[in-house]
């Protein structure tokens, strides 16, 4: 049932035909509620990830389980607001701040703290004041601004790993970039397809954008080792490619934000002028606030600032300026050492629970009698387990066991609890034996 | 300070320049260093750039009458008490989960009823939560660009500057229709009707639901009769931008009269709705975009298409602002309180508007400032020329947009006399109308 993401050209073809028909109808009718401009439209496909919630909500099976969207749940399956976030909110209430517009680029203090969080305060470009950026609408918003920015500046395509987060494709397509893929994951062995990845990277034309997941690759959970990252860095430099990082899980992958930023920091140290989008949805649990950052490392301060000024040109006709609450929460936490420590502890707590669930799930699969190799579940990192289940198996799991994951077999480990892990393991075993 | 003038001139000129493409191809193993080299600086935004200039100005007597944000009688931003109360409630009741792509449906329903009326046929109105008015215009524009038969959108001359940028980004062909007669400082109805007649059939017509920005000049009921006649004949599609409901007259129902009239008459329409001003939620980016459909089935289809536009742009909207509006409008007491607070903002602005005209006369001005008395909403469209505005900024540290638009919300007891005298001195003996 996975619905392909519809490319803009296909949409346009359809809508052109529909529009021609609509125009003809339109011209021959007088104004009435029946001469609607919208009568020829067809239902668009539901988003494969978010649409899962809708299907799940319609199911009234009492033991139904959803392991779809990448949002953390506690061991009772409940959403979790980090205590440091609650405390920050109370602090903000007490400050009685106004709700004036922030700048197009967002809260400068937030951007500064966000960039230091990922690049590291002692990063050379940070010290040299040549890393600049904007507050973004979480990861998606940052990606879209970046895509439009690059499309306006001569880029025609961007390379993403295969597979990648589904929404990457329509984001960049709608930005005006053609999405191309480099091999990344070997489904057969449930492992990184490093050799073929390097082959494909060597074929990427000079000057092309290459997107990489900074850590906890979504959906596979398979990250390169530091040695592999090193080889990628050298090759990308030799190829003259433009490296762009999508960093959505810093702190959430291993539990250690510094460790999770290793790949990014290595590239910066190797002299790449990287660009990056950060999301604070997962690590700070601020999903609904839409808080993130988009940044560039410039050759010098002026250059980075010029790029930021161009980002603002993209933002103003899109949403004018970003929402304040999420930025204020993150700022309140990261500018206070004690709150920052609380955050680190609570973020690690989330990562630890997920890793515990990985181990538990693998054990339970063995207990259930599965003879398949499920090592990849504990080898993978981050919120997701790329189970290896195929589309039919996923559908069977939905229909027969009311366990919902996305059609690519991606399981959100955050949705696994000690209460449902047995049930899930049995369901997976049943459809895959 | 000449720098204002030259900076602002550059702003205006630069706004029409497209950014130059720079070579993304590397020439050597030193490739990495050349990525951003040729990126030119982007020009500052016309309105927000002036706000920035105000912030940077160190003069003690500086006055900010450029950005359309409400200020109280002390010149301070004002967070509505009902909004604060809602936030208190939310502290313990709200989680931080993703909203659905289309936003908080309880909020959207409240918002649509606020605009369309308590008995609005929500079953056939496709509405999504957006990032305030800008976001709503962008989603609406993208929707039209992808799915509507005409790629023409006509906006009033003048209009909010960002309208042009937004719709151009959507790939629409943006034209204008005459709206304001600068020789009389009144609505140019004949010009408007003519331009609507001359536009290709089925064009999208952007209309300000009330309190036109920047002129404050709205059509009367009779003028609406004539406008709708032409729109019907030409089968144009109406796209309302509603940023001041409740804030214009102080009466939210009255401010929605024009858009409800259009809806009730059965015209297909789009509506961009902002809660930035009327709820004071500027920085939390809260609004909706809605499309009035033929029936529920069509609504479902349009919702699916709107979601396809939202998901690759920002996935789902930010929830703080919408939760505030939903919380207020779901509580009877808070709702009553809110309506009073909104009316009080409108009242203060109304009072300052009348006092400004009086103060201009007191300062000795012999100009006919009646257009200012008659205008509606947050702004006074004075009729001053760009040069006069520059002088106001350079010599008097009064920051306004160069089209002569003053945000009345920025006026108070402390600065009214000063501003009136300054306006008098730059306009004395000169014309405040043009052809």
PDB file of C-alpha atoms in Angstrom, chain A residues 185-191 222 358-359 361-367 369-380 385-389 393 428-429 432-433:
ATOM      1  CA  UNK A 185      22.082   0.199   2.513  1.00  0.00           C
ATOM      2  CA  UNK A 186      22.245  -3.437   1.521  1.00  0.00           C
ATOM      3  CA  UNK A 187      18.876  -4.972   2.374  1.00  0.00           C
ATOM      4  CA  UNK A 188      20.188  -8.491   1.820  1.00  0.00           C
ATOM      5  CA  UNK A 189      22.768  -8.265   4.558  1.00  0.00           C
ATOM      6  CA  UNK A 190      20.932  -5.576   6.562  1.00  0.00           C
ATOM      7  CA  UNK A 191      24.131  -3.589   6.591  1.00  0.00           C
ATOM      8  CA  UNK A 222      23.107   2.168  10.096  1.00  0.00           C
ATOM      9  CA  UNK A 358      16.435  -2.980  21.022  1.00  0.00           C
ATOM     10  CA  UNK A 359      18.055  -5.658  23.154  1.00  0.00           C
ATOM     11  CA  UNK A 361      13.125  -7.002  21.104  1.00  0.00           C
ATOM     12  CA  UNK A 362      15.956  -9.083  19.764  1.00  0.00           C
ATOM     13  CA  UNK A 363      15.741 -11.389  22.800  1.00  0.00           C
ATOM     14  CA  UNK A 364      11.995 -11.713  22.478  1.00  0.00           C
ATOM     15  CA  UNK A 365      12.263 -12.593  18.814  1.00  0.00           C
ATOM     16  CA  UNK A 366      14.560 -15.445  19.714  1.00  0.00           C
ATOM     17  CA  UNK A 367      12.195 -16.472  22.489  1.00  0.00           C
ATOM     18  CA  UNK A 369      11.141 -19.035  18.090  1.00  0.00           C
ATOM     19  CA  UNK A 370      12.513 -16.968  15.257  1.00  0.00           C
ATOM     20  CA  UNK A 371      15.584 -18.468  13.628  1.00  0.00           C
ATOM     21  CA  UNK A 372      16.304 -15.406  11.493  1.00  0.00           C
ATOM     22  CA  UNK A 373      19.278 -13.203  12.161  1.00  0.00           C
ATOM     23  CA  UNK A 374      18.050 -10.112  14.003  1.00  0.00           C
ATOM     24  CA  UNK A 375      21.475  -8.698  14.854  1.00  0.00           C
ATOM     25  CA  UNK A 376      20.746  -5.587  12.878  1.00  0.00           C
ATOM     26  CA  UNK A 377      18.200  -4.534  15.476  1.00  0.00           C
ATOM     27  CA  UNK A 378      20.886  -4.013  18.082  1.00  0.00           C
ATOM     28  CA  UNK A 379      23.521  -2.976  15.589  1.00  0.00           C
ATOM     29  CA  UNK A 380      21.429  -0.103  14.360  1.00  0.00           C
ATOM     30  CA  UNK A 385      14.953  -0.349  13.491  1.00  0.00           C
ATOM     31  CA  UNK A 386      14.955  -1.213   9.822  1.00  0.00           C
ATOM     32  CA  UNK A 387      13.464  -4.590  10.358  1.00  0.00           C
ATOM     33  CA  UNK A 388      13.868  -6.091   6.911  1.00  0.00           C
ATOM     34  CA  UNK A 389      10.176  -6.926   6.719  1.00  0.00           C
ATOM     35  CA  UNK A 393       4.715  -8.758   5.725  1.00  0.00           C
ATOM     36  CA  UNK A 428       7.067  -9.899  13.667  1.00  0.00           C
ATOM     37  CA  UNK A 429       7.958 -13.548  14.057  1.00  0.00           C
ATOM     38  CA  UNK A 432       8.397 -13.466   8.868  1.00  0.00           C
ATOM     39  CA  UNK A 433       8.793 -17.145   9.711  1.00  0.00           C
TER      40      UNK A 433
END
